[in-house]
Amino acid sequence: MDYIQTMRRLIGNELLMTVGCGIIIEQDGHILLQHRKDRDVWGIPGGVMEPGETFLETAKRETFEETGLMVGDLTLFGLYSGAEGFAEYQNGDQVFSVQLVFHTVQFSGRLLQDAEESHAHHFFSKHDLPALNVHQARFIDDWVNGSARPIIK
């Protein structure tokens, strides 16, 4: 059982603070996004840190689990906090997440299309983005706008 499931058994739907790590994977000026199964939106691969993991371990593990890709040469893209980190899910679970976002152009492996948490993965240009996960839109907007890095919000 993972950390989030264990905590949910103890606190139910009450607010839980988490650390999330994601990666902007870029290829030829395009960003890799995943179409989530839990919501009809697109976002970057990533997920919640497990106790004992480093930021990089979390980002790499979550990216591999969700995309089938192994990533390397990660650089810090941004640190995100604030009201945008609050979410309430359809089941009533509340979470406030601080996000560390990395960037890379180095990856290998076979890109999964239908994975446990996503319907599909696709590289999008900055000018043709789909409906974005509202909790990740600011990361992606910062990428689109070429904001100076690392970003701290």
XYZ file of C-alpha atoms in Angstrom:
153
model
C 0.000 0.000 0.000
C 1.358 3.422 -0.869
C 1.651 6.472 1.367
C -1.447 8.270 0.056
C -3.673 5.207 0.505
C -2.330 4.688 4.036
C -2.970 8.316 4.971
C -6.462 8.276 3.444
C -7.354 5.291 5.628
C -6.357 7.388 8.649
C -7.780 10.806 7.753
C -10.492 10.087 5.206
C -11.129 12.983 2.823
C -9.476 15.642 5.012
C -6.782 17.896 3.578
C -3.479 16.146 2.912
C -0.286 17.999 1.991
C 1.877 16.339 -0.648
C 5.004 16.936 -2.700
C 4.525 16.351 -6.391
C 7.277 15.977 -8.982
C 6.734 16.234 -12.723
C 8.765 16.529 -15.877
C 8.394 18.668 -18.953
C 9.720 16.387 -21.672
C 10.526 18.378 -24.781
C 11.304 17.165 -28.295
C 11.905 19.538 -31.206
C 10.001 22.365 -29.480
C 7.054 20.132 -28.567
C 5.943 19.107 -25.064
C 4.882 15.587 -24.086
C 1.447 15.545 -22.467
C -0.667 12.688 -21.186
C -4.448 12.441 -21.471
C -5.585 11.530 -17.961
C -8.170 8.816 -17.286
C -9.453 10.430 -14.077
C -10.264 13.729 -15.803
C -10.679 14.640 -19.471
C -7.577 16.858 -19.487
C -3.944 16.750 -20.531
C -0.889 17.331 -18.359
C 2.756 16.513 -17.836
C 3.806 13.149 -16.396
C 4.535 13.081 -12.690
C 3.140 12.216 -9.310
C 3.459 12.203 -5.554
C 6.678 11.619 -3.650
C 6.851 8.503 -1.491
C 8.649 8.657 1.896
C 12.411 8.285 1.472
C 12.507 9.255 -2.205
C 14.449 12.177 -3.614
C 12.798 14.683 -5.939
C 14.644 13.218 -8.922
C 13.764 9.626 -7.990
C 10.084 10.574 -7.743
C 10.055 12.389 -11.074
C 11.856 9.552 -12.867
C 9.742 6.787 -11.275
C 6.431 8.493 -11.976
C 7.419 9.332 -15.537
C 8.447 5.742 -16.239
C 5.247 4.347 -14.661
C 3.037 6.708 -16.661
C 4.854 6.863 -20.002
C 7.267 3.925 -20.268
C 10.087 6.416 -20.865
C 13.366 6.636 -18.980
C 14.565 10.219 -18.626
C 17.963 11.729 -18.000
C 19.746 15.051 -17.687
C 16.970 16.663 -15.646
C 17.223 20.353 -14.838
C 15.017 22.230 -12.407
C 12.263 24.031 -14.298
C 10.313 25.482 -11.377
C 9.003 25.300 -7.824
C 5.264 25.902 -7.534
C 3.156 26.596 -4.439
C 0.144 28.735 -3.583
C -3.609 28.443 -3.942
C -3.342 26.668 -7.316
C -1.947 23.666 -5.424
C -5.291 22.942 -3.753
C -7.548 20.292 -5.295
C -10.692 18.449 -4.298
C -11.332 15.227 -6.181
C -14.710 13.753 -7.165
C -14.546 11.336 -4.223
C -14.152 14.269 -1.788
C -10.420 13.833 -1.128
C -8.719 17.187 -0.540
C -5.056 17.778 -1.256
C -2.625 20.672 -1.227
C 0.433 19.929 -3.302
C 3.742 21.708 -3.640
C 5.148 20.944 -7.085
C 8.727 20.554 -8.300
C 8.886 20.514 -12.066
C 11.906 19.380 -14.038
C 12.770 19.696 -17.723
C 14.557 17.353 -20.105
C 15.120 16.661 -23.762
C 16.827 13.337 -23.006
C 14.628 10.248 -22.934
C 14.528 6.686 -24.200
C 12.119 3.777 -24.281
C 8.818 2.955 -25.901
C 6.073 5.514 -25.260
C 2.992 3.857 -23.775
C -0.376 4.926 -25.088
C -2.914 3.227 -22.839
C -1.409 3.144 -19.344
C -2.984 2.753 -15.909
C -3.502 6.501 -15.412
C -3.715 7.780 -18.985
C -5.491 7.147 -22.282
C -2.757 8.486 -24.529
C 0.483 10.467 -24.787
C 1.264 12.999 -27.477
C 3.828 15.714 -28.244
C 2.127 19.099 -28.735
C 3.450 22.346 -30.154
C 3.263 25.533 -28.089
C 0.587 26.821 -30.449
C -1.707 23.774 -30.474
C -2.260 22.715 -26.859
C -5.294 20.680 -25.771
C -7.486 21.298 -22.683
C -5.015 21.354 -19.794
C -5.181 20.113 -16.219
C -5.954 23.339 -14.311
C -3.421 22.383 -11.638
C -0.664 22.110 -14.236
C -1.612 24.890 -16.630
C 0.793 27.340 -14.996
C 3.778 24.991 -15.557
C 2.862 24.555 -19.185
C 2.143 28.284 -19.653
C 5.590 29.069 -18.238
C 7.100 26.616 -20.752
C 5.104 28.167 -23.615
C 6.210 31.679 -22.603
C 9.870 30.661 -22.255
C 10.013 31.987 -18.686
C 13.465 32.306 -17.100
C 14.363 29.275 -14.981
C 14.173 28.122 -12.345
C 10.759 29.574 -11.720
C 9.722 29.999 -8.087
C 6.056 30.702 -7.436
